[in-house]
mmCIF file of C-alpha atoms in Angstrom:
data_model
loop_
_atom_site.group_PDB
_atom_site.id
_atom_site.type_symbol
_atom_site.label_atom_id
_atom_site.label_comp_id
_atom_site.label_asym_id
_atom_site.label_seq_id
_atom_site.Cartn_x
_atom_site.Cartn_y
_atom_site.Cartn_z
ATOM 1 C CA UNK A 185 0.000 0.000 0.000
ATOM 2 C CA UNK A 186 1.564 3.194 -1.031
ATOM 3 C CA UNK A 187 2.362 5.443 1.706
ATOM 4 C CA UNK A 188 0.690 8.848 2.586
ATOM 5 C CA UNK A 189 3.531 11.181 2.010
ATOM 6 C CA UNK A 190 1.516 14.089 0.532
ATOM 7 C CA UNK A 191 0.769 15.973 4.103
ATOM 8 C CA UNK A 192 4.747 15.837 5.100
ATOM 9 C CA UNK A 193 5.479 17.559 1.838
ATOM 10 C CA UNK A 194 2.838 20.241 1.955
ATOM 11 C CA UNK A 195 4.553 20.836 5.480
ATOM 12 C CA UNK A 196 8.026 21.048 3.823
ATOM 13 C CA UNK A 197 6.575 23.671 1.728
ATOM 14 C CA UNK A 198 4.731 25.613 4.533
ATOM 15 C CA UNK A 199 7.448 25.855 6.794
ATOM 16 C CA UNK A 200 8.711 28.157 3.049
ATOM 17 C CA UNK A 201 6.405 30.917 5.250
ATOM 18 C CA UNK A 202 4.941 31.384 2.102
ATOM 19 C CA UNK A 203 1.643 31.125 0.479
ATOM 20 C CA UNK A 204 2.826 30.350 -3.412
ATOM 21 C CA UNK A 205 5.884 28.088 -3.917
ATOM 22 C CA UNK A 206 7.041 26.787 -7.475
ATOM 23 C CA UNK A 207 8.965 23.208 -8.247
ATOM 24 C CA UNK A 208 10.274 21.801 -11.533
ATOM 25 C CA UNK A 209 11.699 18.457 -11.718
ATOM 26 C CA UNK A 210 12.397 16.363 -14.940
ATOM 27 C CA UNK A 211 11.463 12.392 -16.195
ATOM 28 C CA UNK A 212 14.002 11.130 -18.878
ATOM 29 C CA UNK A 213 17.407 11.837 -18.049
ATOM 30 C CA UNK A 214 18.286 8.236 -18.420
ATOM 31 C CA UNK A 215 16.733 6.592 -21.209
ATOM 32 C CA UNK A 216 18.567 5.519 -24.374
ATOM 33 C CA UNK A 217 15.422 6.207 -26.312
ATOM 34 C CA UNK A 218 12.656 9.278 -25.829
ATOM 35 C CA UNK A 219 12.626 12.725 -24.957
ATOM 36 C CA UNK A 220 13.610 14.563 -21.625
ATOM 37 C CA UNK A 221 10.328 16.046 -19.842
ATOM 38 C CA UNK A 222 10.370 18.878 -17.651
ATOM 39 C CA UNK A 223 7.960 20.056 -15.599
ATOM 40 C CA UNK A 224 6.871 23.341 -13.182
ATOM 41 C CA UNK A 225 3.988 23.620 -10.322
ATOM 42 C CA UNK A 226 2.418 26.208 -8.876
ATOM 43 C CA UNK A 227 1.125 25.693 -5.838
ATOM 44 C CA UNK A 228 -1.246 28.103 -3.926
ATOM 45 C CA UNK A 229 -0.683 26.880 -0.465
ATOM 46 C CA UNK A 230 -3.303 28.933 1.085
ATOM 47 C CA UNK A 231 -5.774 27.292 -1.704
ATOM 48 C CA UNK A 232 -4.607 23.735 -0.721
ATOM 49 C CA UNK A 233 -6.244 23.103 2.508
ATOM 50 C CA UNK A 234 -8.620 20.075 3.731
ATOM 51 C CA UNK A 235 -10.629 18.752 1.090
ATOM 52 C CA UNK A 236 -8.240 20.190 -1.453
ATOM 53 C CA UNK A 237 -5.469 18.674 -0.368
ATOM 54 C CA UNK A 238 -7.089 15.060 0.233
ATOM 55 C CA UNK A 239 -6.254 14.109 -3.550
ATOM 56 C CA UNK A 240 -2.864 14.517 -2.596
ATOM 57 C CA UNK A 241 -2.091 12.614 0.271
ATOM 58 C CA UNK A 242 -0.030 9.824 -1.643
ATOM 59 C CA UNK A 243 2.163 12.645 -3.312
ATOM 60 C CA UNK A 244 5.640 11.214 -3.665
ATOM 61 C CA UNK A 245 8.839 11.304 -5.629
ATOM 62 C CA UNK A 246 6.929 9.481 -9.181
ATOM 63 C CA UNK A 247 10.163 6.812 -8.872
ATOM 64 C CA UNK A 248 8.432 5.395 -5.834
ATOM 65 C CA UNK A 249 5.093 5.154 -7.170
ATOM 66 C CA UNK A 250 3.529 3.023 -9.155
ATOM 67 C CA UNK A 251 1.560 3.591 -12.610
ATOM 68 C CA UNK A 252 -1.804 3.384 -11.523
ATOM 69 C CA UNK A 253 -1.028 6.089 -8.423
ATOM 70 C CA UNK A 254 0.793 8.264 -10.761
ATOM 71 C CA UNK A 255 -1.809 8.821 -13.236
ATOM 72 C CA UNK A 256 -4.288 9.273 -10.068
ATOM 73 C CA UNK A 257 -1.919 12.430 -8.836
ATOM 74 C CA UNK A 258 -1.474 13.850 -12.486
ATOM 75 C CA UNK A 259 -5.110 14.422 -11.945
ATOM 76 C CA UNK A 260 -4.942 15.504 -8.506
ATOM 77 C CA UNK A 261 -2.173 17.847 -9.128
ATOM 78 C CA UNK A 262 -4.077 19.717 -12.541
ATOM 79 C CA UNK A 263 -6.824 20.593 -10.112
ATOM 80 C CA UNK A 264 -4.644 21.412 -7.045
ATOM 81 C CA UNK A 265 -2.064 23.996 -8.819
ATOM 82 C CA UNK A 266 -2.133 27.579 -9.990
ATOM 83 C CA UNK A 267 0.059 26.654 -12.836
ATOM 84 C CA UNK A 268 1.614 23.675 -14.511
ATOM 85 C CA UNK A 269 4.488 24.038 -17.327
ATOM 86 C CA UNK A 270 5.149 21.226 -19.330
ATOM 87 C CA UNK A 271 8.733 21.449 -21.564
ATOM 88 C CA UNK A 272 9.573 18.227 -23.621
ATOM 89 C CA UNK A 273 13.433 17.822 -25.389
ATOM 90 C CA UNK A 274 13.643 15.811 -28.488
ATOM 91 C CA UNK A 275 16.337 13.305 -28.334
ATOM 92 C CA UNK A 276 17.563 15.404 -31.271
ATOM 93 C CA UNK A 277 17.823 18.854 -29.241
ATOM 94 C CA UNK A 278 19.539 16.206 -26.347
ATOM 95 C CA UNK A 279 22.100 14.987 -29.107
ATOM 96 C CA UNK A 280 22.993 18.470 -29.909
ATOM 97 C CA UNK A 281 23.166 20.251 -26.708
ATOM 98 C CA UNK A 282 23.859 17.651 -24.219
ATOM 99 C CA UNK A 283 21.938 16.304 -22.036
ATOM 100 C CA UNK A 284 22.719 18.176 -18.929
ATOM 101 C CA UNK A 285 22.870 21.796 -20.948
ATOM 102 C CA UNK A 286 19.415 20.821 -21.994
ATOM 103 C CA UNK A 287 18.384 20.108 -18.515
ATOM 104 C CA UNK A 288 19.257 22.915 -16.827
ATOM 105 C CA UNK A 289 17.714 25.060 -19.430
ATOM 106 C CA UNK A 290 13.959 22.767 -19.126
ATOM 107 C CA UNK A 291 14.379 23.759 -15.613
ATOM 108 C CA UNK A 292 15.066 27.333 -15.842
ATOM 109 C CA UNK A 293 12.132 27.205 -18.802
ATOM 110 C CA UNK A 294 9.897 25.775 -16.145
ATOM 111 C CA UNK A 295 10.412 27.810 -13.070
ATOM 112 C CA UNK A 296 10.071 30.471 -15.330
ATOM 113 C CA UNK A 297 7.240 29.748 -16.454
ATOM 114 C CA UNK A 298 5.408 29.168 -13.266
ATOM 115 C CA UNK A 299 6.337 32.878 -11.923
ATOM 116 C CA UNK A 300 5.327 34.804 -9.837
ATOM 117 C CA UNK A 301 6.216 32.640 -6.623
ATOM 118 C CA UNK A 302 7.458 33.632 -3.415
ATOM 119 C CA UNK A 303 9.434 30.719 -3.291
ATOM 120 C CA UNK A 304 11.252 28.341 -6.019
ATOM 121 C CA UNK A 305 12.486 25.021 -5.759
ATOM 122 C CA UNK A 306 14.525 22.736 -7.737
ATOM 123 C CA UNK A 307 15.183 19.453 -7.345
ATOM 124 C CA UNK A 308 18.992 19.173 -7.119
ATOM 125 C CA UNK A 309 20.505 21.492 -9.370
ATOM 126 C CA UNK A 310 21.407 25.061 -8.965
ATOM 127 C CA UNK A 311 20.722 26.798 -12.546
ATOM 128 C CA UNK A 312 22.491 29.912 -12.651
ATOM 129 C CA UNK A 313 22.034 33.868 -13.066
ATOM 130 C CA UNK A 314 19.186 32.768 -15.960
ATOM 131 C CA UNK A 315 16.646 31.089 -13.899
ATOM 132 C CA UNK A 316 13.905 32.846 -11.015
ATOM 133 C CA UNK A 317 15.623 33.160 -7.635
ATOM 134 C CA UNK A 318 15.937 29.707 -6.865
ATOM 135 C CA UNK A 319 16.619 26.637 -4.018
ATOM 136 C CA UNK A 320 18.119 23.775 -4.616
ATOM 137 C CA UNK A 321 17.000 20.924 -2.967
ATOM 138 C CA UNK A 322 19.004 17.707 -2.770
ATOM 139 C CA UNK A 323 16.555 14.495 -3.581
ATOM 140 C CA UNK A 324 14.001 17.334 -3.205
ATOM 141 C CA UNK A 325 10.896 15.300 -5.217
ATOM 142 C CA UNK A 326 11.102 13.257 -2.071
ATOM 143 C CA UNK A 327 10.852 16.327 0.430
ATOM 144 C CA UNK A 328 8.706 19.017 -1.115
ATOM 145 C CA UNK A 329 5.396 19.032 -2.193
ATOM 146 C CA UNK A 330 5.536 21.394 -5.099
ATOM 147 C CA UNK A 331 8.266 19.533 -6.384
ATOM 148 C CA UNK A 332 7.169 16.252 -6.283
ATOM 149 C CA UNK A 333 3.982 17.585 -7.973
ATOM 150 C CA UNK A 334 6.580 18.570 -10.952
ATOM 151 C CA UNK A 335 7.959 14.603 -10.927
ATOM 152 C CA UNK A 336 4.246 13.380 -11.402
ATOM 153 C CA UNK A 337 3.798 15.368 -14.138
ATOM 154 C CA UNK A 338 6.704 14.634 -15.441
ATOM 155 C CA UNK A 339 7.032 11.433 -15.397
ATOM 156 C CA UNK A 340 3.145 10.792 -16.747
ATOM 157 C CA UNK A 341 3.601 13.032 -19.762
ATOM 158 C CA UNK A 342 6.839 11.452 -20.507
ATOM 159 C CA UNK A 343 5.468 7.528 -20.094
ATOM 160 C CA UNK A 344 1.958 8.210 -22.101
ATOM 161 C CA UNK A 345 4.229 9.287 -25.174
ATOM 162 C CA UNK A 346 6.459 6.603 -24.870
ATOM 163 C CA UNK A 347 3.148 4.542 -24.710
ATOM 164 C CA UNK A 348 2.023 5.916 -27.966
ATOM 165 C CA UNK A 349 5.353 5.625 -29.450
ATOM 166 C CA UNK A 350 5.410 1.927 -28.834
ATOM 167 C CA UNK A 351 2.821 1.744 -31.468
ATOM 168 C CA UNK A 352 4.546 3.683 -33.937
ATOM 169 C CA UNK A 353 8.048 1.403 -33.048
ATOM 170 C CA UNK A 354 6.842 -1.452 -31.787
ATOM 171 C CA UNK A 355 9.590 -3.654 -32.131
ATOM 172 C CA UNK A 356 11.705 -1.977 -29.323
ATOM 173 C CA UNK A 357 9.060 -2.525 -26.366
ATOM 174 C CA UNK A 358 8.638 1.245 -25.464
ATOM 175 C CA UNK A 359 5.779 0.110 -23.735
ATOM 176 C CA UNK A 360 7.220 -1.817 -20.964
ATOM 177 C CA UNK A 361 10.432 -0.051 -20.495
ATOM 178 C CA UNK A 362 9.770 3.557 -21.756
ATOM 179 C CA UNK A 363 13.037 3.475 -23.658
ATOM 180 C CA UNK A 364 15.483 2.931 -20.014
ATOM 181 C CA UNK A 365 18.299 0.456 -21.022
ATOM 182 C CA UNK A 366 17.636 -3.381 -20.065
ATOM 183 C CA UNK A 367 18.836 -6.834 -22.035
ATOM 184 C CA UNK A 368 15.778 -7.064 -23.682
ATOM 185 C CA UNK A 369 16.025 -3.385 -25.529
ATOM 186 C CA UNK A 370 19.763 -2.881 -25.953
ATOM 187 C CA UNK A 371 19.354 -6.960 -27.609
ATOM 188 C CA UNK A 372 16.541 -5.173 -30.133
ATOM 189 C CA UNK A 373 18.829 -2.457 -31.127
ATOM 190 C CA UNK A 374 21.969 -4.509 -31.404
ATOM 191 C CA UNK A 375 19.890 -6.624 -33.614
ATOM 192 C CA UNK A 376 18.016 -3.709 -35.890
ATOM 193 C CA UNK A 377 19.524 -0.750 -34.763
ATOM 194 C CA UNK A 378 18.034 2.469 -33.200
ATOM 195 C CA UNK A 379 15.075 4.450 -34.160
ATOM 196 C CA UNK A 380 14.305 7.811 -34.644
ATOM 197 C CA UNK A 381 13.628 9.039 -30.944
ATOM 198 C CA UNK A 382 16.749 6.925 -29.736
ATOM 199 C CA UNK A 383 19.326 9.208 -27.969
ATOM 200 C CA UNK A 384 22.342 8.798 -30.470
ATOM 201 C CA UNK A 385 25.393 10.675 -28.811
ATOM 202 C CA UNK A 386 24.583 7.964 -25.527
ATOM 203 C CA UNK A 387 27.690 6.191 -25.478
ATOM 204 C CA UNK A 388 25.805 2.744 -24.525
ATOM 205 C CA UNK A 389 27.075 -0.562 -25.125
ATOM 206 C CA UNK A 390 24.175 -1.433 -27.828
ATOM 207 C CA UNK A 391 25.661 1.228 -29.875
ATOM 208 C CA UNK A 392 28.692 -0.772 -30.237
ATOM 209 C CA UNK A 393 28.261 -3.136 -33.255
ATOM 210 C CA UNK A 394 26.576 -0.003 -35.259
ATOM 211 C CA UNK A 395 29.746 2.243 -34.579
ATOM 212 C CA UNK A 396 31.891 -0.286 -35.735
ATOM 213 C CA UNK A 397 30.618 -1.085 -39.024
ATOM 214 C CA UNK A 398 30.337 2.542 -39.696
ATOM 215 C CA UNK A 399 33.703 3.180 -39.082
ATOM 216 C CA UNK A 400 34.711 0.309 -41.366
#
């Protein structure tokens, strides 16, 4: 039974001392195939009281939660915040500018996006002069509300398209891993090669056999 996390994190965010508090957090920095989501939440803190905040009570980092619970808080969280900012990276923009460059810059996008707040929060990563006045805050979709709000969405938006892209690639099983690396994927693209949404400056180990014939 998941646990019920959600109150803890609204607290993280109230003891802020403020009424509206932003979070961004991404889904996709891992994958071999698939784009890099990023999301921002708005939360009105003063709003989310009682019977508003019920929907949320199993609000978590969207790692520990499973798919059924996620989709419930996507839901939850669209009704529950002020603002939600949704920024997704092609694993062509990821190729080009790196993947870290490109998330730093969906997390400035997002923060951004979700002003004005008295208070912003990012999970982990500081993001420079460019971004809102900002926090850090280390494994922060696990501590504050706001932020784990921005994981749910995240990580939903990022899973349904790898859902739908399943059926337009269906020989890679999107569906079941949404593009992460196990034996079963890397053993598809050793065999055929990669698609269009894989993530072709990864240096994985699939890669391998497809490198060397090109530079033959």
């Amino acid at each position: 039974m998941a646990k019920r996390t959600g109150r803890k994190l609204l607290e993280f965010d109230r003891r802020l001392g403020v009424r509206y508090v932003a979070g961004a957090d991404e889904a996709g920095r891992g994958p071999l195939a698939g784009p890099l989501v990023v999301a921002g939440v708005l939360l009105d803190l003063e709003a989310i009281r009682e019977h508003r905040a019920r929907p949320l009570a199993l609000l978590n980092d969207s790692k520990q939660l499973d798919a059924d619970t996620r989709e419930e808080l996507f839901a939850a969280v669209l009704v529950a915040a002020e603002r939600v900012s949704v920024h997704v990276f092609s694993p062509a923009v990821i190729d080009r500018d790196g993947l870290h460059r490109t998330n730093l810059r969906g997390l400035r996008e997002a923060l951004a996006a979700c002003q004005p707040a008295d208070a912003s929060l990012v999970d982990g990563f500081r993001l420079g002069p460019a971004a809102p006045p900002h926090r850090a805050v280390v494994d922060g979709d696990e501590k504050s509300a706001a932020i784990a709000a921005a994981s749910i969405v995240a990580k939903v938006t990022r899973d349904r398209y790898m859902h739908s892209a399943d059926a337009l690639y269906p020989a890679y099983g999107f569906a079941s891993h949404v593009g992460y690396i196990t034996p079963a994927h890397s053993a598809v693209v050793r065999r055929v090669g990669p698609c269009e949404i894989h993530r072709r400056s990864f240096q994985a180990l699939c890669y391998r056999g497809e490198l060397v014939e090109a530079e033959a």
